[in-house]
Coordinates of C-alpha atoms in Angstrom, one line a residue:
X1 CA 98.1 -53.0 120.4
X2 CA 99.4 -56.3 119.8
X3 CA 102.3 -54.6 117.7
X4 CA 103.2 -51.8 120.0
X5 CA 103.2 -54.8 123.3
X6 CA 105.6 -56.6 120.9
X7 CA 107.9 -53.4 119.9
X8 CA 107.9 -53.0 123.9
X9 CA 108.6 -56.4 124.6
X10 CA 111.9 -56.3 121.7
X11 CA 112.9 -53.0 122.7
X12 CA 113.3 -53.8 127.0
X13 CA 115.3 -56.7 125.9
X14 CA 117.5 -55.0 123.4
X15 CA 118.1 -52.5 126.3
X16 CA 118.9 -55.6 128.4
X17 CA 121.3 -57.1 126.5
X18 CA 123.2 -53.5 125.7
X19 CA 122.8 -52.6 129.2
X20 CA 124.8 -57.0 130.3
X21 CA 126.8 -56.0 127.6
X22 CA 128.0 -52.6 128.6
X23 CA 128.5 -53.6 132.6
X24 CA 130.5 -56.6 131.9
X25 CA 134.5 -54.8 131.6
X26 CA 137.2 -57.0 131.6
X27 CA 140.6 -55.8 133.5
X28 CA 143.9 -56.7 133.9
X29 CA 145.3 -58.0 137.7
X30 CA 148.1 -55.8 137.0
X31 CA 148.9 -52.9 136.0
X32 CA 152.7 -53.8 134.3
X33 CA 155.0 -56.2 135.0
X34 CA 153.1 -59.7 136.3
X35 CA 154.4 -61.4 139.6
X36 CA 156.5 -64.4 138.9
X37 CA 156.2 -64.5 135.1
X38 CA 157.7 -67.1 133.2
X39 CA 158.6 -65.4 130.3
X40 CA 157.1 -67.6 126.9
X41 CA 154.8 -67.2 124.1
X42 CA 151.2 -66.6 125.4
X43 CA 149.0 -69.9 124.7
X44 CA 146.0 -69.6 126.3
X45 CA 143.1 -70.9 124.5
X46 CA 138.9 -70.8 125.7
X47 CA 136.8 -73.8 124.3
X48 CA 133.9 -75.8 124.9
X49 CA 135.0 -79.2 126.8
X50 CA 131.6 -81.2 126.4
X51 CA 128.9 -78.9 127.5
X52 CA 131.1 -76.0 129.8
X53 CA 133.1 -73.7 128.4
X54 CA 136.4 -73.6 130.0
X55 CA 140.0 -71.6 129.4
X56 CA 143.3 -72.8 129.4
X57 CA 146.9 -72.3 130.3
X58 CA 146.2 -68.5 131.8
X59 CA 149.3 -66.4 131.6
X60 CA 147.3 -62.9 131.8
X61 CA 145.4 -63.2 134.8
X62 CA 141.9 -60.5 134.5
X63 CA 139.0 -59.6 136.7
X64 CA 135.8 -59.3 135.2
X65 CA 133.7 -56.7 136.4
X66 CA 129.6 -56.7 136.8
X67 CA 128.0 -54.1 138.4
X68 CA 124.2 -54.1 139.7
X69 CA 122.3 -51.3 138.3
X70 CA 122.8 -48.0 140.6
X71 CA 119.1 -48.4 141.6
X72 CA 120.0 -51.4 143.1
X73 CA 122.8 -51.9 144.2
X74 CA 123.2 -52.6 148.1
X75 CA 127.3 -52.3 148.4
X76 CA 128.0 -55.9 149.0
X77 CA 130.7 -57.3 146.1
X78 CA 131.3 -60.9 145.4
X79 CA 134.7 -62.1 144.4
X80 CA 134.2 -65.3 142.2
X81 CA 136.8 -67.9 141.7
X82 CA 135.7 -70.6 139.2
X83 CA 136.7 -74.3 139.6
X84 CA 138.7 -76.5 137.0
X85 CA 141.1 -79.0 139.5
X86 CA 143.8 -76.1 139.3
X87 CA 143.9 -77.1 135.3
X88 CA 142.0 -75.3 133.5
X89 CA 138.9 -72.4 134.4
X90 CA 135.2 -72.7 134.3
X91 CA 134.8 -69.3 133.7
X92 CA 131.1 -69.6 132.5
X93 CA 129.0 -71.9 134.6
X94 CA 130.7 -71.0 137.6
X95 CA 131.5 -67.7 136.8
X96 CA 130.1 -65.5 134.1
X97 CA 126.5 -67.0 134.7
X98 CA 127.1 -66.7 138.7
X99 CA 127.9 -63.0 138.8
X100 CA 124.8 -62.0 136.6
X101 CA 122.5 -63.4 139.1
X102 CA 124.2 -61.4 142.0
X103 CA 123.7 -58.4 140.1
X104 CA 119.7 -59.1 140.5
X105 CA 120.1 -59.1 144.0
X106 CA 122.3 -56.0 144.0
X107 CA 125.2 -57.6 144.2
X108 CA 128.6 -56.4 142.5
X109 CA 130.9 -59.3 141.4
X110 CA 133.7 -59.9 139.8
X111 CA 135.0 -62.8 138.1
X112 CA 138.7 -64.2 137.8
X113 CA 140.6 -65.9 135.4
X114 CA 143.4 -67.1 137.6
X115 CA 146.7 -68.4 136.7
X116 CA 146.7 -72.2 137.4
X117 CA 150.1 -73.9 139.0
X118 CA 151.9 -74.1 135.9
X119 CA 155.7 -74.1 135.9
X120 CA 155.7 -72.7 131.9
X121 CA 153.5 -69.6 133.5
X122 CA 155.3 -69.0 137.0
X123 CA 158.1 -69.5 138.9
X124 CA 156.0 -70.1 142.3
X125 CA 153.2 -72.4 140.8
X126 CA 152.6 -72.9 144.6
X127 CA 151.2 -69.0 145.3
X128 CA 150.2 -68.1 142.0
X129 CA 146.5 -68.7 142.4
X130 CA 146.3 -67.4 145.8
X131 CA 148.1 -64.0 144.8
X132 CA 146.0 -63.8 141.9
X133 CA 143.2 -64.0 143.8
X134 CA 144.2 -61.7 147.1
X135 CA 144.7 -59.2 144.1
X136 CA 141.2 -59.2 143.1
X137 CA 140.4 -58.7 146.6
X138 CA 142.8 -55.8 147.0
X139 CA 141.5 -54.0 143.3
X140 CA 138.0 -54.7 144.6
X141 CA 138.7 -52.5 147.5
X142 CA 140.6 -49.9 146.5
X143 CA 137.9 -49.2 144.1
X144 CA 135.4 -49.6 146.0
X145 CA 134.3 -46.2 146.0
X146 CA 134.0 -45.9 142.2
X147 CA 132.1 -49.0 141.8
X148 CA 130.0 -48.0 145.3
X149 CA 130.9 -51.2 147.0
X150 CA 131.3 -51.1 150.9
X151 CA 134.7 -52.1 151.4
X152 CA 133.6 -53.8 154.9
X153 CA 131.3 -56.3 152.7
X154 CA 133.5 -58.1 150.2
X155 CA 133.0 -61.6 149.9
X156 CA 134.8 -64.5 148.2
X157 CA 133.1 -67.3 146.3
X158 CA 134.7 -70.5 145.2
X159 CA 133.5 -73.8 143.1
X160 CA 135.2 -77.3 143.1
X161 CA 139.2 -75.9 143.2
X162 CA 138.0 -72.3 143.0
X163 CA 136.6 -73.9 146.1
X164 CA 139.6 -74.5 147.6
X165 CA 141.4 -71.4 146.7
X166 CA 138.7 -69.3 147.9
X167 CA 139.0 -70.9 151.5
X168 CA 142.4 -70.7 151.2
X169 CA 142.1 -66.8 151.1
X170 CA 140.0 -67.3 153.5
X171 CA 142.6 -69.5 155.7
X172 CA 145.5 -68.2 154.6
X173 CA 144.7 -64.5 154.3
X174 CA 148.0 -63.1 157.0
X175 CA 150.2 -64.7 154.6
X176 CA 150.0 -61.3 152.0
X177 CA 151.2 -62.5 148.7
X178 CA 149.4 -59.9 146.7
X179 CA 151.7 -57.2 145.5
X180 CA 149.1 -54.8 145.4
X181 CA 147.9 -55.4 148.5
X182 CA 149.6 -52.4 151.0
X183 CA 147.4 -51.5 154.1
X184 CA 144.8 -53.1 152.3
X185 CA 143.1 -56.3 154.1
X186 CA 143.5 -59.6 152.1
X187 CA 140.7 -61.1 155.1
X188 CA 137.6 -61.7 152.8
X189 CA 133.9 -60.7 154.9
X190 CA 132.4 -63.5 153.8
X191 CA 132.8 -66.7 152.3
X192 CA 130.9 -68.8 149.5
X193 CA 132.0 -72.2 149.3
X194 CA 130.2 -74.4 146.4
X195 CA 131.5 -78.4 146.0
X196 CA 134.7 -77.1 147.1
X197 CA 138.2 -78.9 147.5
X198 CA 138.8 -78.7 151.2
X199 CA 141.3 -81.4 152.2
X200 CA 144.4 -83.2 151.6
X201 CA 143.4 -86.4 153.9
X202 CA 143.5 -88.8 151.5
X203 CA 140.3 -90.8 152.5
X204 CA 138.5 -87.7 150.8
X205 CA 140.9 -85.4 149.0
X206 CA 140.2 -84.5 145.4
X207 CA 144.0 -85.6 144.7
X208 CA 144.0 -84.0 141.2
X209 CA 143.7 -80.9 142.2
X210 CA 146.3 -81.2 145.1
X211 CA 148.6 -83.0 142.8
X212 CA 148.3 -79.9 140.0
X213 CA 149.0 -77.3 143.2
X214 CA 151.5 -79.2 145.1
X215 CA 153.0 -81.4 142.6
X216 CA 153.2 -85.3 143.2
X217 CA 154.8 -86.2 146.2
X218 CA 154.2 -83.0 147.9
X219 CA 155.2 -83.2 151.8
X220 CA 152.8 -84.5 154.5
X221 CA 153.5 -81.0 156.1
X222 CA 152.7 -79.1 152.4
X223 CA 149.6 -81.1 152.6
X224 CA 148.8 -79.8 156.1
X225 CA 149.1 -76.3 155.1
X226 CA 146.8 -76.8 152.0
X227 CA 144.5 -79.1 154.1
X228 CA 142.1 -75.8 155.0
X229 CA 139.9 -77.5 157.4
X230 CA 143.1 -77.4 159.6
X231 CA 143.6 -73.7 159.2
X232 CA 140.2 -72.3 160.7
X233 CA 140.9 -69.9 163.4
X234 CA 138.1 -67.8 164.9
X235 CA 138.9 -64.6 162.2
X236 CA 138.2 -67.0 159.6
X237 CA 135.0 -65.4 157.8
X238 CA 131.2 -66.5 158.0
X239 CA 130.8 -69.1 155.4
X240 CA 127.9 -70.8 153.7
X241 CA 128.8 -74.4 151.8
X242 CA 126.8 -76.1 149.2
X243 CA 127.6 -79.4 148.2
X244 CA 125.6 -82.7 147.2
X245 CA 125.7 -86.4 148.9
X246 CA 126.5 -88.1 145.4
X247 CA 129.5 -85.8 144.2
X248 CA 131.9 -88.5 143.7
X249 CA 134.8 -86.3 142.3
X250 CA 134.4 -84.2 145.3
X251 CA 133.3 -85.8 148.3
X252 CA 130.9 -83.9 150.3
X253 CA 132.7 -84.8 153.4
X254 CA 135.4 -81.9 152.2
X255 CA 132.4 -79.7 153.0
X256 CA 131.2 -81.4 156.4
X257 CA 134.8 -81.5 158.0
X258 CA 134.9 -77.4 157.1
X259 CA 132.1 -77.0 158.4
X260 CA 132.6 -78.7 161.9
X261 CA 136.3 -76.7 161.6
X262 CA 134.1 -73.7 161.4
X263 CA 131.6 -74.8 164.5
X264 CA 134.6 -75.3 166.5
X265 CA 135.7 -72.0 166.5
X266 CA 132.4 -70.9 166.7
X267 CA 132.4 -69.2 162.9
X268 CA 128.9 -68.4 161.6
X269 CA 128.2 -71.0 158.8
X270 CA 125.4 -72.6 157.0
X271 CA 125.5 -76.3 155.5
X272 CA 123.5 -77.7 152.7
X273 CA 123.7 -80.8 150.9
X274 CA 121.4 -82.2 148.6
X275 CA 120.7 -85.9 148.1
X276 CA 121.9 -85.8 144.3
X277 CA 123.5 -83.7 142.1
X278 CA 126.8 -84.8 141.6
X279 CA 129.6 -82.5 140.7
X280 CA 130.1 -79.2 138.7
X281 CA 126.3 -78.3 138.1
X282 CA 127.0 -74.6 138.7
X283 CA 123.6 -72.9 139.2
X284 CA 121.6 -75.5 137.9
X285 CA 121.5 -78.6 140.5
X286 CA 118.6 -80.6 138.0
X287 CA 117.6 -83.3 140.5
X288 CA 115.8 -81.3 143.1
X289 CA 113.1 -78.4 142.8
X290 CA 115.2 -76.5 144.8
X291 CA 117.4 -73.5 143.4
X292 CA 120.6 -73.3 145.6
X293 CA 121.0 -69.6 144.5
X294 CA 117.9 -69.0 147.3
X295 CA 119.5 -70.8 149.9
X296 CA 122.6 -68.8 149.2
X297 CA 120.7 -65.5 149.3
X298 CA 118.6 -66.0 152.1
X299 CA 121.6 -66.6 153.7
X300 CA 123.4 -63.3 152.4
X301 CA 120.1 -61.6 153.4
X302 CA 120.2 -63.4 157.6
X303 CA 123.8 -61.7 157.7
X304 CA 123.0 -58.2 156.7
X305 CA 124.4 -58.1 153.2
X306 CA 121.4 -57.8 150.9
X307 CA 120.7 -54.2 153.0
X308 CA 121.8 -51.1 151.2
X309 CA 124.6 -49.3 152.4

C-alpha cells in the first residue's frame, strides 16, 4: 500500500513537472526585423546576482507564455513586466515564479524580457521598453482566441521599474508605439502595480531608474511625462498597488501619490502597504503572515476576473 501511495505520489509530480515544463513556451516580440535595432554582437548574459536570478543587456526581446490548465482556465491573462531599475531583468522572482501562481487561479500570463534603455541595443532607448511591452499586449490579444483568453480581460503587472513601465502602459497607452499594434487596443483592463517606480519628484523618485530611461539631466518637462502620477485620466485602468512602509530604494509614497491620482479621477483601486518588507521580495514578503498574492486575488476576484468566460 505504502509503495503503490508512494509510486502515486512520484508519478502526479512527474506529471507536474512535464505538464510546467510543456506550458512554459518562450516566443519572440517580433516576427523579423526588431524596432530600432542597433545593429552589434548579441551579449546578453542570465546569472545569479546574490540570491535572484537576473538577465542582462536584452537585445531579443521574448514573451514567455504560461497557460492554466483548460479545466481551469477563466480567460483573464496577465502581462508581467519584471523590475531591475531599467538595467537589468528579474525575470524569476518577479516573473517566472509570479506567472505559475496565476495559472492556479486560472490565470494565463505571460512574461517579458524587455529591452532596457540601452543606446548599444536601440536607437530610441527612451520607447524601447514601452513598445516592447505594448507588443506583448497586442500578441496577447491577437491570440487570444488560441490561448482562450478574453481579449476584454488583459491585465498588466509591473514590479519596482517593471512598475513603472507597466503604469506607463497604463498612462501612456494613446501614444501607440507598438508596431504590431493595428486596430488593436494598447489600453491594458487592469493594472498590477507591485513596489513600483511611480515619480520623477525628486523628494521620492527612484532616480536610478529615471536616470537609466531618461539619461542624466533629462528635462523637467521629460520628467513630467515619465512622472505617471501626473498622467491619470479617468480611462486609466483599475489598479491594485502593493508596496511596504520600509522600502527604502522605493519609497512607498510612489505608491500613495498613484493611488490618490487614481481616487481623483475616481479609478477603482486598492492600496496595501505593509509595515516591513523592504524592497524586491517578489512573492515572498517574510515579515508578515500575510501572503500578498491573496490580497491581490481577492481583489482580481471583487472585479469579476477570477469568473470563467
Amino acid at each position: 500500500m505504502k509503495k503503490l501511495l508512494l509510486f502515486s505520489i512520484i508519478s502526479f509530480l512527474t506529471i507536474s513537472m512535464v505538464y510546467s515544463q510543456q506550458n512554459a513556451r518562450e516566443i519572440p516580440l517580433y516576427e523579423g526585423k526588431i524596432p530600432n535595432e542597433v545593429p552589434g554582437p548579441d551579449e546578453e548574459k542570465g546569472e545569479m546576482s546574490g540570491d535572484i536570478y537576473v538577465v542582462r543587456k536584452v537585445r531579443k526581446p521574448t514573451l514567455t507564455v504560461y497557460l492554466p490548465a483548460k479545466e481551469k482556465a477563466n480567460g483573464t491573462a496577465v502581462v508581467i513586466l519584471p523590475g531591475g531599475g531599467y538595467g537589468i531583468v528579474a525575470s524569476r522572482h518577479e516573473g517566472v515564479d509570479v506567472a505559475k501562481k496565476f495559472n492556479e487561479q486560472g490565470i494565463a500570463a505571460f512574461v517579458v524580457k524587455y529591452r532596457l534603455p540601452d543606446a548599444k541595443v536601440t536607437s530610441n532607448p527612451e520607447i524601447t521598453p514601452l513598445q516592447d511591452a505594448q507588443q506583448a499586449l497586442t500578441i496577447v490579444r491577437k491570440r487570444a482566441k488560441e490561448w482562450d483568453i478574453n481579449p476584454a480581460r488583459v491585465g498588466i503587472m509591473g514590479f519596482s521599474a517593471g512598475g513603472h513601465l507597466a503604469s506607463t502602459v497604463g498612462t501612456h497607452f494613446n501614444n501607440v508605439v507598438a508596431p504590431a499594434a493595428g486596430k488593436v487596443s494598447v489600453r491594458p483592463d487592469f493594472m498590477l502595480l507591485i513596489y513600483p517606480v511611480i515619480s520623477g519628484d525628486p523628494a521620492i523618485a527612484h532616480q536610478g531608474s529615471f536616470n537609466n530611461l531618461l539619461g542624466k539631466g533629462a528635462s523637467v518637462e521629460k520628467i513630467k511625462e515619465y512622472s505617471n502620477e501626473q498622467q491619470v485620466t479617468a480611462q486609466t485602468p483599475p489598479t491594485f498597488l502593493l508596496h511596504a512602509s520600509d522600502d527604502n530604494v522605493v519609497k512607498s509614497a510612489n505608491s500613495i501619490v498613484f493611488y490618490q491620482a487614481l481616487m481623483q479621477n475616481k479609478v477603482p483601486a486598492e492600496l496595501h502597504i505593509y509595515q516591513n518588507g523592504g524592497h524586491g521580495f517578489g512573492l515572498n514578503n517574510k515579515t508578515t503572515q500575510d501572503y500578498w498574492f491573496d490580497r491581490c486575488t481577492n481583489w482580481l476576484s471583487s472585479n469579476g476576473l477570477l469568473k470563467a468566460n
